[in-house]
Amino acid sequence: MLAVPPEPGETGEVLSATKTVVAELSRQALRVTAVNEAAEASGLKPGMTLADARAMYPDIQVAQPHRQEDLALLEALADACDRFTPMVALYPPDELLLDITGCAHLFRGEAALGRNILGRFKRTGLTAVAAVAGSAACARAVAKFSKGGIVTEGKIRAALSPLPLAGLQLPSPMLDALRRMGFLRIGDIIDLPRPPLTARFGSLLMERLDQALGQREEVIAFRRLPPRYWEEQVFAEPITQEAAALATAGALAQRLSRSLEEDQCGARRLELSLFRVDGVVKRISIGTSRPLRDPALMKQLLAEKINTLQHLDIGYGFDGIRLAAPVAEALWPVQPGLDEASMAEADLAGLIDRLNSRFGSDHLTEFIAQDSHIPERAVAMVPVQNKASPASHVGGDGFWQDSNAPLRPIRLLEKPEAIDVVATVPDGPPAQFRWRHVTHRIAQVEGPERISLEWWASSGPPPPSRDYFRIETIDGRRFWLFREGLYERGTPTPRWFLHGFFA
């Protein structure tokens, strides 16, 4: 694990001779939470009260905390660290944790990797401390409360012993109680009998100690799950042309396709990460309507997406590019058909992916049948790329009807609208109706089709049934009407509604 918090003297402001501290309310008092280099050199430290700091130096400058801006900066730094490992965790307000297991050799070892990260931070005006250890808790404690460095497996106890107990990330009341008992450093409790400490402070104290010593696993919430399939290209000199970036993406697609083919999988989502020299990361994500591992099509979809951005904002150039498939599904080899239907299906899938890349997945939708007989719930409009693949989809790819004349209208109103109906007999078909101040005379009627609503889903009285009629007016327009309720004694008078339109 590699932890990278800023030095205690870092406040995010330009360092100067002026003593500047950041103070906020904590434990019923204004306390110093950060100090700049000049204040630290004068003996001011985080944790002391603002009153004590002003008693020492009445002329100190006090800055207000900006949590949202600090979090945004920390997230930007985490994005920049994705070039080293996809497993990056945030510990606001000022810590990053990188899991470099198995990837340090790509950067010529742990020491060189630490210098690389610190050098990048320094070039952006930030001062930081890096520590490498076998456990996350140990790396965080060493980085935050010492000058950092590499802690080898046999040196964990020695590295932790001189550090304050705050390095174990304990709650403030527990730290205060430990201080009152004379325990100030981690070394004060490492070799003490555990039962008395557990009885006095609970199991949390020993749990945090074991995590720091590497004797117990710790749950870490990484920002992103590492993709199973990904390829990366690092450049000795940054590239500054969009065409070069796209050509590199095409080469990465070739390599990614081979990895997917080995596992008989195809990508359902692709993510292209472009790492700029200044630490900014540009991410381009596209989805596919079916599993995909054709490198030429991958490159074409990425090009379509980049073209929609109009300006890629290369800055001073990209020194690294990564292509990943965060979502993949099984894609078995099949013999393609030679008939027009098979070729048309393949062309349609390619067209869908291109339209999704150009306009976004929310702008291309389709109807999918749902498990409900209620007309307004029978189908759902979903993005095409979210449709399940043919190998896993159950129930068909859409809403189909085995009839020459559609039983359901092509278009439904978002909400049925009330209409005035004239019928020859009360419970008979309508003869004419008035909708939106326009009267329509009916030439032909087909129905009724009675639909009972889902009474089991209602906590109150059962909802009234509906009698649906397919009608055609004298001017050739076709509507879908329904009568809600029945003409029965003791029940409310039925009402009529317009629900949809036929072509």
Coordinates of C-alpha atoms in Angstrom, one line a residue, residues 25 88 113 132 190 234 400 440:
L25 CA -15.0 24.2 15.2
V88 CA -7.2 4.3 -5.5
L113 CA 7.2 5.0 -8.0
V132 CA 4.9 2.3 1.3
I190 CA 1.8 -2.7 21.4
V234 CA 2.8 4.9 -21.8
W400 CA -44.8 -8.5 -30.7
H440 CA -65.8 12.8 -33.1

